[in-house]
mmCIF file of C-alpha atoms in Angstrom:
data_model
loop_
_atom_site.group_PDB
_atom_site.id
_atom_site.type_symbol
_atom_site.label_atom_id
_atom_site.label_comp_id
_atom_site.label_asym_id
_atom_site.label_seq_id
_atom_site.Cartn_x
_atom_site.Cartn_y
_atom_site.Cartn_z
ATOM 1 C CA MET A 1 100.150 95.245 123.046
ATOM 2 C CA LYS A 2 102.074 98.337 124.428
ATOM 3 C CA ILE A 3 104.449 98.682 126.912
ATOM 4 C CA LYS A 4 103.312 99.455 130.371
ATOM 5 C CA ASP A 5 104.659 102.703 131.896
ATOM 6 C CA LYS A 6 105.197 101.299 135.739
ATOM 7 C CA LYS A 7 107.616 104.286 136.477
ATOM 8 C CA LYS A 8 105.317 107.094 135.720
ATOM 9 C CA ASP A 9 107.147 109.494 137.985
ATOM 10 C CA GLN A 10 110.430 108.677 137.287
ATOM 11 C CA CYS A 11 112.645 110.393 134.879
ATOM 12 C CA ASN A 12 116.052 111.669 133.693
ATOM 13 C CA PRO A 13 115.937 115.830 133.616
ATOM 14 C CA VAL A 14 118.638 116.008 130.816
ATOM 15 C CA ASN A 15 116.471 113.519 128.879
ATOM 16 C CA GLU A 16 113.306 115.757 129.313
ATOM 17 C CA ARG A 17 114.767 118.855 128.476
ATOM 18 C CA MET A 18 116.111 117.015 125.135
ATOM 19 C CA LYS A 19 112.751 115.780 124.721
ATOM 20 C CA TYR A 20 110.844 118.759 125.221
ATOM 21 C CA LYS A 21 113.300 120.675 122.444
ATOM 22 C CA TYR A 22 112.634 117.907 120.012
ATOM 23 C CA ARG A 23 108.919 118.066 120.736
ATOM 24 C CA LYS A 24 109.137 121.723 119.403
ATOM 25 C CA HIS A 25 111.324 120.980 116.588
ATOM 26 C CA VAL A 26 108.499 118.444 115.795
ATOM 27 C CA ARG A 27 105.605 120.937 116.102
ATOM 28 C CA ARG A 28 107.436 123.511 113.894
ATOM 29 C CA ILE A 29 109.422 121.495 111.221
ATOM 30 C CA GLY A 30 107.869 118.512 111.108
ATOM 31 C CA GLN A 31 104.308 120.299 111.339
ATOM 32 C CA LYS A 32 102.972 117.112 113.047
ATOM 33 C CA ASP A 33 99.847 117.651 115.374
ATOM 34 C CA GLU A 34 99.585 117.216 118.896
ATOM 35 C CA LYS A 35 98.370 113.783 118.844
ATOM 36 C CA THR A 36 100.867 112.465 116.467
ATOM 37 C CA VAL A 37 103.835 114.313 118.809
ATOM 38 C CA LEU A 38 102.517 112.531 121.923
ATOM 39 C CA ALA A 39 102.498 109.121 120.583
ATOM 40 C CA THR A 40 106.167 109.731 119.116
ATOM 41 C CA LEU A 41 106.787 110.959 122.920
ATOM 42 C CA LYS A 42 105.285 107.802 124.118
ATOM 43 C CA HIS A 43 107.799 105.863 122.121
ATOM 44 C CA ILE A 44 110.759 107.612 123.244
ATOM 45 C CA ARG A 45 109.949 107.057 126.858
ATOM 46 C CA ASP A 46 109.364 102.885 126.313
ATOM 47 C CA PHE A 47 113.110 103.049 125.004
ATOM 48 C CA GLU A 48 114.050 105.109 128.401
ATOM 49 C CA ILE A 49 112.039 102.875 130.383
ATOM 50 C CA TYR A 50 114.416 99.603 129.013
ATOM 51 C CA ILE A 51 117.624 101.623 129.612
ATOM 52 C CA SER A 52 116.879 102.613 133.279
ATOM 53 C CA PHE A 53 116.401 106.494 132.396
ATOM 54 C CA ALA A 54 120.187 106.463 131.412
ATOM 55 C CA GLY A 55 121.347 109.737 129.499
ATOM 56 C CA PHE A 56 120.770 109.037 125.632
ATOM 57 C CA GLU A 57 124.134 109.720 124.994
ATOM 58 C CA LYS A 58 124.454 106.100 125.938
ATOM 59 C CA PHE A 59 122.886 104.929 122.883
ATOM 60 C CA ASN A 60 125.402 102.098 120.570
ATOM 61 C CA ASP A 61 124.700 99.237 118.500
ATOM 62 C CA GLY A 62 124.867 96.934 121.630
ATOM 63 C CA ILE A 63 121.746 98.654 123.361
ATOM 64 C CA ALA A 64 119.849 98.951 119.859
ATOM 65 C CA ASP A 65 120.304 95.130 119.624
ATOM 66 C CA LYS A 66 119.070 94.317 122.992
ATOM 67 C CA TYR A 67 116.223 96.525 122.602
ATOM 68 C CA MET A 68 115.286 95.195 119.779
ATOM 69 C CA GLN A 69 115.586 91.867 121.103
ATOM 70 C CA ALA A 70 113.435 92.746 124.240
ATOM 71 C CA MET A 71 110.901 93.917 122.155
ATOM 72 C CA PHE A 72 110.382 90.847 120.202
ATOM 73 C CA ARG A 73 110.586 88.621 123.439
ATOM 74 C CA GLY A 74 107.742 91.199 125.243
ATOM 75 C CA ASN A 75 104.985 89.647 122.787
ATOM 76 C CA LEU A 76 104.550 93.096 121.019
ATOM 77 C CA SER A 77 102.820 93.345 117.710
ATOM 78 C CA LEU A 78 105.006 94.308 114.748
ATOM 79 C CA SER A 79 103.002 97.052 113.936
ATOM 80 C CA TYR A 80 103.840 98.529 117.388
ATOM 81 C CA ILE A 81 107.583 97.701 116.937
ATOM 82 C CA ASN A 82 107.629 99.311 113.644
ATOM 83 C CA ASP A 83 106.244 102.390 114.969
ATOM 84 C CA ASN A 84 108.422 102.600 117.999
ATOM 85 C CA ILE A 85 111.617 101.932 116.114
ATOM 86 C CA ARG A 86 110.465 104.587 113.255
ATOM 87 C CA SER A 87 109.854 107.203 116.025
ATOM 88 C CA LEU A 88 112.790 106.554 118.178
ATOM 89 C CA LYS A 89 115.251 106.448 115.005
ATOM 90 C CA ASP A 90 113.944 110.108 114.013
ATOM 91 C CA PHE A 91 114.481 111.155 117.221
ATOM 92 C CA LEU A 92 118.014 109.758 117.549
ATOM 93 C CA ASN A 93 118.850 111.295 114.263
ATOM 94 C CA TRP A 94 117.409 114.336 115.243
ATOM 95 C CA LEU A 95 119.552 114.382 118.383
ATOM 96 C CA GLU A 96 123.109 113.396 117.281
ATOM 97 C CA ARG A 97 123.166 116.431 115.705
ATOM 98 C CA GLN A 98 122.743 118.555 118.816
ATOM 99 C CA ARG A 99 125.205 120.350 120.868
ATOM 100 C CA GLY A 100 126.530 118.036 123.259
ATOM 101 C CA TYR A 101 125.487 114.533 121.397
ATOM 102 C CA ARG A 102 127.395 114.837 117.749
ATOM 103 C CA SER A 103 130.629 112.825 119.379
ATOM 104 C CA LYS A 104 128.385 110.734 121.242
ATOM 105 C CA ILE A 105 125.916 109.120 119.222
ATOM 106 C CA ASN A 106 127.491 107.183 116.644
ATOM 107 C CA TYR A 107 124.835 107.720 113.285
ATOM 108 C CA ASN A 108 125.353 104.298 111.665
ATOM 109 C CA HIS A 109 124.499 102.606 115.318
ATOM 110 C CA ILE A 110 120.871 104.020 114.675
ATOM 111 C CA ASP A 111 120.422 101.860 111.659
ATOM 112 C CA TYR A 112 120.585 98.666 114.276
ATOM 113 C CA LEU A 113 116.807 99.367 115.215
ATOM 114 C CA ASN A 114 115.745 97.797 112.187
ATOM 115 C CA ILE A 115 113.534 95.137 110.974
ATOM 116 C CA SER A 116 113.514 92.959 107.991
ATOM 117 C CA ARG A 117 111.273 94.046 104.848
ATOM 118 C CA ASN A 118 108.684 91.337 105.276
ATOM 119 C CA GLN A 119 108.328 92.283 109.116
ATOM 120 C CA ARG A 120 107.808 95.841 107.989
ATOM 121 C CA LYS A 121 104.888 94.597 105.251
ATOM 122 C CA THR A 122 103.479 92.336 107.906
ATOM 123 C CA ALA A 123 103.607 95.591 110.417
ATOM 124 C CA LYS A 124 101.475 97.781 107.648
ATOM 125 C CA ALA A 125 99.008 94.856 106.415
ATOM 126 C CA THR A 126 95.301 95.666 107.524
ATOM 127 C CA GLU A 127 92.801 93.035 108.243
ATOM 128 C CA TYR A 128 89.714 93.254 105.817
ATOM 129 C CA GLN A 129 87.856 96.241 106.789
ATOM 130 C CA LYS A 130 83.995 95.678 107.008
ATOM 131 C CA SER A 131 81.492 97.920 106.116
ATOM 132 C CA TYR A 132 77.403 98.569 105.372
ATOM 133 C CA LYS A 133 75.661 98.347 102.035
ATOM 134 C CA TYR A 134 73.667 101.468 101.222
ATOM 135 C CA ASP A 135 70.304 99.280 101.381
ATOM 136 C CA GLN A 136 71.317 98.689 105.226
ATOM 137 C CA ILE A 137 72.330 102.100 106.113
ATOM 138 C CA ILE A 138 69.096 103.566 104.352
ATOM 139 C CA GLN A 139 66.916 100.963 106.290
ATOM 140 C CA VAL A 140 68.879 101.749 109.751
ATOM 141 C CA ILE A 141 67.884 105.576 109.410
ATOM 142 C CA ARG A 142 64.311 104.735 108.458
ATOM 143 C CA GLN A 143 63.913 102.958 111.309
ATOM 144 C CA MET A 144 65.152 105.646 113.938
ATOM 145 C CA PRO A 145 62.769 107.352 115.947
ATOM 146 C CA ASP A 146 62.476 111.434 115.634
ATOM 147 C CA LYS A 147 60.057 112.658 118.268
ATOM 148 C CA SER A 148 62.498 114.444 120.813
ATOM 149 C CA ASP A 149 65.348 116.874 119.687
ATOM 150 C CA LYS A 150 67.962 114.114 120.476
ATOM 151 C CA GLU A 151 66.318 111.905 118.076
ATOM 152 C CA LYS A 152 66.215 113.984 115.306
ATOM 153 C CA ARG A 153 69.792 115.451 115.721
ATOM 154 C CA ASP A 154 70.882 111.509 115.847
ATOM 155 C CA LYS A 155 68.943 110.743 112.729
ATOM 156 C CA ALA A 156 70.394 113.688 110.941
ATOM 157 C CA LEU A 157 73.934 112.768 112.162
ATOM 158 C CA ILE A 158 73.628 109.379 110.352
ATOM 159 C CA SER A 159 71.969 110.748 107.758
ATOM 160 C CA MET A 160 74.855 113.027 106.819
ATOM 161 C CA GLN A 161 77.595 110.744 107.267
ATOM 162 C CA ALA A 162 75.519 108.589 104.713
ATOM 163 C CA LEU A 163 75.297 111.151 102.340
ATOM 164 C CA CYS A 164 79.231 112.734 102.427
ATOM 165 C CA THR A 165 80.883 110.277 104.426
ATOM 166 C CA LEU A 166 82.805 112.720 106.534
ATOM 167 C CA ARG A 167 85.585 111.651 108.889
ATOM 168 C CA ILE A 168 84.447 111.315 112.457
ATOM 169 C CA SER A 169 86.028 114.558 113.575
ATOM 170 C CA GLU A 170 84.663 116.447 110.782
ATOM 171 C CA LEU A 171 81.296 115.252 111.361
ATOM 172 C CA ARG A 172 81.418 116.330 115.160
ATOM 173 C CA THR A 173 82.498 119.645 114.192
ATOM 174 C CA VAL A 174 80.170 120.689 111.149
ATOM 175 C CA LYS A 175 79.113 124.109 111.577
ATOM 176 C CA MET A 176 75.623 125.039 110.457
ATOM 177 C CA LYS A 177 77.676 127.489 107.341
ATOM 178 C CA SER A 178 79.353 124.109 106.533
ATOM 179 C CA LEU A 179 75.909 123.102 104.411
ATOM 180 C CA ILE A 180 75.562 124.998 101.276
ATOM 181 C CA GLU A 181 73.477 124.421 98.254
ATOM 182 C CA GLU A 182 74.487 125.536 94.864
ATOM 183 C CA GLU A 183 72.662 124.812 91.684
ATOM 184 C CA GLY A 184 70.047 121.944 93.861
ATOM 185 C CA GLN A 185 73.211 120.193 94.689
ATOM 186 C CA TYR A 186 74.055 120.192 98.901
ATOM 187 C CA PHE A 187 77.541 119.752 99.918
ATOM 188 C CA ILE A 188 79.471 120.249 103.018
ATOM 189 C CA TYR A 189 82.335 122.828 102.532
ATOM 190 C CA VAL A 190 84.877 120.972 104.716
ATOM 191 C CA CYS A 191 87.102 124.089 106.028
ATOM 192 C CA PRO A 192 89.975 123.631 108.803
ATOM 193 C CA LYS A 193 88.742 127.104 109.806
ATOM 194 C CA ASN A 194 85.634 125.939 110.902
ATOM 195 C CA MET A 195 85.972 122.070 111.134
ATOM 196 C CA ASN A 196 88.725 119.713 112.879
ATOM 197 C CA VAL A 197 89.930 118.721 109.411
ATOM 198 C CA LYS A 198 92.590 115.911 108.799
ATOM 199 C CA PHE A 199 96.090 117.583 107.352
ATOM 200 C CA ALA A 200 93.834 120.729 107.235
ATOM 201 C CA LYS A 201 92.938 120.358 103.640
ATOM 202 C CA ILE A 202 89.559 122.125 102.049
ATOM 203 C CA ARG A 203 87.340 120.214 100.125
ATOM 204 C CA HIS A 204 83.591 119.749 98.830
ATOM 205 C CA ALA A 205 81.949 116.728 100.109
ATOM 206 C CA VAL A 206 78.954 116.722 97.808
ATOM 207 C CA PHE A 207 75.917 114.469 98.882
ATOM 208 C CA ILE A 208 75.657 111.579 97.000
ATOM 209 C CA PRO A 209 72.152 111.306 95.739
ATOM 210 C CA LEU A 210 70.185 109.040 98.340
ATOM 211 C CA PRO A 211 66.459 108.867 98.806
ATOM 212 C CA ASN A 212 64.940 112.136 99.197
ATOM 213 C CA ASP A 213 63.717 111.212 103.138
ATOM 214 C CA ILE A 214 67.402 111.195 103.818
ATOM 215 C CA ILE A 215 68.428 114.380 102.501
ATOM 216 C CA ASP A 216 65.474 115.818 104.211
ATOM 217 C CA ASN A 217 66.653 114.613 107.761
ATOM 218 C CA VAL A 218 69.507 116.920 107.565
ATOM 219 C CA LEU A 219 67.558 119.761 105.897
ATOM 220 C CA LEU A 220 64.789 119.489 108.268
ATOM 221 C CA TRP A 221 67.344 119.722 111.103
ATOM 222 C CA ARG A 222 68.779 122.430 109.857
ATOM 223 C CA ASP A 223 65.675 124.666 109.763
ATOM 224 C CA HIS A 224 64.703 123.482 113.343
ATOM 225 C CA LEU A 225 67.940 124.746 114.421
ATOM 226 C CA ARG A 226 67.576 127.880 112.720
ATOM 227 C CA ALA A 227 63.971 128.495 114.130
ATOM 228 C CA LEU A 228 65.830 127.917 117.610
ATOM 229 C CA GLY A 229 68.133 130.829 116.661
ATOM 230 C CA PHE A 230 70.966 129.138 115.820
ATOM 231 C CA ASN A 231 73.713 131.207 113.311
ATOM 232 C CA ASP A 232 76.240 130.051 110.807
ATOM 233 C CA GLY A 233 79.004 129.626 113.231
ATOM 234 C CA ASP A 234 77.189 127.212 115.629
ATOM 235 C CA PRO A 235 77.424 123.702 115.546
ATOM 236 C CA PHE A 236 75.194 121.405 113.332
ATOM 237 C CA PHE A 237 74.922 118.903 115.928
ATOM 238 C CA PRO A 238 74.890 120.522 119.015
ATOM 239 C CA LYS A 239 75.054 119.125 122.714
ATOM 240 C CA VAL A 240 71.396 117.796 123.849
ATOM 241 C CA ASP A 241 71.044 118.010 127.598
ATOM 242 C CA ASN A 242 68.657 116.096 129.383
ATOM 243 C CA HIS A 243 67.231 117.640 133.039
ATOM 244 C CA PHE A 244 63.874 117.299 135.050
ATOM 245 C CA GLY A 245 61.875 120.383 134.437
ATOM 246 C CA LYS A 246 59.490 122.292 137.004
ATOM 247 C CA THR A 247 56.793 119.790 136.780
ATOM 248 C CA ASN A 248 59.094 116.797 137.297
ATOM 249 C CA LEU A 249 59.218 115.421 133.738
ATOM 250 C CA LEU A 250 62.297 114.761 131.761
ATOM 251 C CA GLU A 251 63.054 117.608 129.502
ATOM 252 C CA GLN A 252 65.599 118.263 126.629
ATOM 253 C CA THR A 253 67.780 121.449 125.738
ATOM 254 C CA ILE A 254 69.521 122.182 122.780
ATOM 255 C CA GLN A 255 73.143 124.079 123.492
ATOM 256 C CA LYS A 256 74.958 126.028 121.130
ATOM 257 C CA THR A 257 77.757 123.935 121.884
ATOM 258 C CA ALA A 258 79.224 121.036 119.990
ATOM 259 C CA ILE A 259 79.706 117.557 120.877
ATOM 260 C CA LYS A 260 82.957 117.335 122.672
ATOM 261 C CA SER A 261 83.863 113.666 122.243
ATOM 262 C CA ASP A 262 84.003 111.474 119.266
ATOM 263 C CA THR A 263 82.898 108.717 121.434
ATOM 264 C CA THR A 264 79.514 110.240 121.668
ATOM 265 C CA ILE A 265 79.163 110.114 118.103
ATOM 266 C CA ARG A 266 80.560 106.465 117.881
ATOM 267 C CA ASP A 267 77.593 105.795 120.493
ATOM 268 C CA VAL A 268 74.628 107.071 118.247
ATOM 269 C CA PHE A 269 76.119 104.768 115.530
ATOM 270 C CA LYS A 270 76.386 102.055 117.764
ATOM 271 C CA LYS A 271 72.760 102.418 119.318
ATOM 272 C CA ALA A 272 71.119 102.630 115.636
ATOM 273 C CA PHE A 273 72.680 99.573 114.157
ATOM 274 C CA GLU A 274 72.605 97.337 116.974
ATOM 275 C CA SER A 275 68.640 98.499 117.633
ATOM 276 C CA ALA A 276 68.035 97.526 113.891
ATOM 277 C CA GLY A 277 69.967 93.988 114.549
ATOM 278 C CA LEU A 278 73.096 94.987 112.783
ATOM 279 C CA GLU A 279 76.344 94.471 113.535
ATOM 280 C CA TYR A 280 78.115 97.948 114.741
ATOM 281 C CA ILE A 281 80.813 98.909 112.327
ATOM 282 C CA LYS A 282 82.759 102.272 113.321
ATOM 283 C CA PRO A 283 81.168 105.291 111.216
ATOM 284 C CA HIS A 284 84.586 105.675 109.157
ATOM 285 C CA SER A 285 83.511 102.744 107.435
ATOM 286 C CA PHE A 286 80.911 104.665 105.616
ATOM 287 C CA ARG A 287 83.662 105.959 103.898
ATOM 288 C CA LYS A 288 84.619 102.316 102.510
ATOM 289 C CA THR A 289 81.005 101.748 101.557
ATOM 290 C CA LEU A 290 81.142 104.557 99.295
ATOM 291 C CA ALA A 291 84.607 103.900 97.994
ATOM 292 C CA ARG A 292 83.624 100.185 97.314
ATOM 293 C CA TYR A 293 80.457 101.374 95.156
ATOM 294 C CA ALA A 294 82.379 103.960 93.081
ATOM 295 C CA GLU A 295 84.548 100.855 92.256
ATOM 296 C CA THR A 296 81.526 99.703 90.444
ATOM 297 C CA GLN A 297 80.855 102.445 88.678
ATOM 298 C CA SER A 298 82.746 104.849 85.698
ATOM 299 C CA PRO A 299 86.079 105.822 86.130
ATOM 300 C CA ALA A 300 84.747 109.807 86.671
ATOM 301 C CA PHE A 301 82.683 108.667 89.427
ATOM 302 C CA LEU A 302 85.537 106.780 90.937
ATOM 303 C CA ASN A 303 87.578 110.202 90.669
ATOM 304 C CA ALA A 304 84.572 112.273 92.001
ATOM 305 C CA VAL A 305 84.828 109.904 95.166
ATOM 306 C CA ARG A 306 88.437 110.347 95.688
ATOM 307 C CA GLN A 307 87.854 114.154 96.107
ATOM 308 C CA ASN A 308 84.926 113.614 98.214
ATOM 309 C CA LEU A 309 87.081 111.371 100.634
ATOM 310 C CA GLY A 310 89.977 114.086 100.523
ATOM 311 C CA HIS A 311 92.675 111.579 98.708
ATOM 312 C CA GLU A 312 95.226 112.948 97.114
ATOM 313 C CA SER A 313 95.674 109.794 95.125
ATOM 314 C CA ILE A 314 93.488 107.362 93.741
ATOM 315 C CA ASP A 315 95.571 104.849 94.907
ATOM 316 C CA THR A 316 94.595 105.526 98.907
ATOM 317 C CA THR A 317 91.026 105.414 97.680
ATOM 318 C CA LEU A 318 91.280 101.973 96.030
ATOM 319 C CA SER A 319 94.088 100.250 98.538
ATOM 320 C CA SER A 320 92.334 101.826 101.932
ATOM 321 C CA TYR A 321 88.865 101.774 101.323
ATOM 322 C CA GLY A 322 87.957 99.885 97.811
ATOM 323 C CA GLN A 323 88.807 96.318 98.557
ATOM 324 C CA LEU A 324 86.004 94.497 96.973
ATOM 325 C CA SER A 325 84.196 91.935 99.064
ATOM 326 C CA VAL A 326 84.909 88.450 98.141
ATOM 327 C CA ALA A 327 81.282 88.019 96.547
ATOM 328 C CA GLU A 328 82.010 91.180 94.692
ATOM 329 C CA GLN A 329 85.313 89.867 93.369
ATOM 330 C CA ARG A 330 84.200 86.396 92.422
ATOM 331 C CA LYS A 331 81.205 87.693 90.504
ATOM 332 C CA ILE A 332 83.400 90.170 88.454
ATOM 333 C CA ILE A 333 86.028 87.669 87.670
ATOM 334 C CA SER A 334 83.421 85.116 86.593
ATOM 335 C CA SER A 335 81.481 87.091 84.364
ATOM 336 C CA VAL A 336 84.435 87.393 82.195
ATOM 337 C CA SER A 337 84.713 85.240 78.998
ATOM 338 C CA PHE A 338 87.852 83.852 77.151
ATOM 339 C CA ASP A 339 85.393 82.235 74.311
#
């Protein structure tokens, strides 16, 4: 639950100037992306609403205490409270070093914006993340129609996600030149110069050895686009426009522009899986499918999957993605003998 901003037109001009300076600081020094910066500013504004847009220099231990109490009374989730006070503390720690605030904000009072260790752990706890099995994914792909250009694109889209489990923003922005073949092995060269890549990290997302028809869905779509004149810099999954032609029949035209919204990508997955009678789980879950499969394979394979997913540490792969299902957990534990 989040705080609703009922005072959208209200502001404190001095506060706004300091937030603008902080925004530049976070961008340049903190190297945060725009989405993170905007989320931070939203948390700071929530605090401003609470103090009725008084100047930030009014902050003290009493205000910190009352603000914390107000958030808990407001039925806000622990995860939201944790994110809010972390953003606010970072801002105030920066602010108390700025001219005009050094003697007005007590550094020690900022620490009053805090929750207990158990509350922080609860805030960071995540529900069990559902994911599909590979046989389910393959079944869905094989049931997808592929008569029209849009159907071919959508089938190739889900096939590529099954093969190399990209993040959704990466999948949406794959270019024609991103698909590379070397020594009979295909991979997506994930490069921030060409794609929307988290943390701008370069990696090779290697195709896992799914059945040939799944790989063919991607390759045939690539060849189809090449035949239409698509070049290396063009999107691999372009927009497909529907319109009525001269004969008043519905026609489709492939544009050389990328799909703009992640929601469009999610809708493709939702339609495909629900049409096959399966519950819709977000496309990101394919990454969990791969990680959970990798847990049952060799350590070398697990490490290769870590690189495929773009994780610096194997701990991220295991803790965030690689949780075994209860059935798998029971099977592995029961297979051990103490005789």
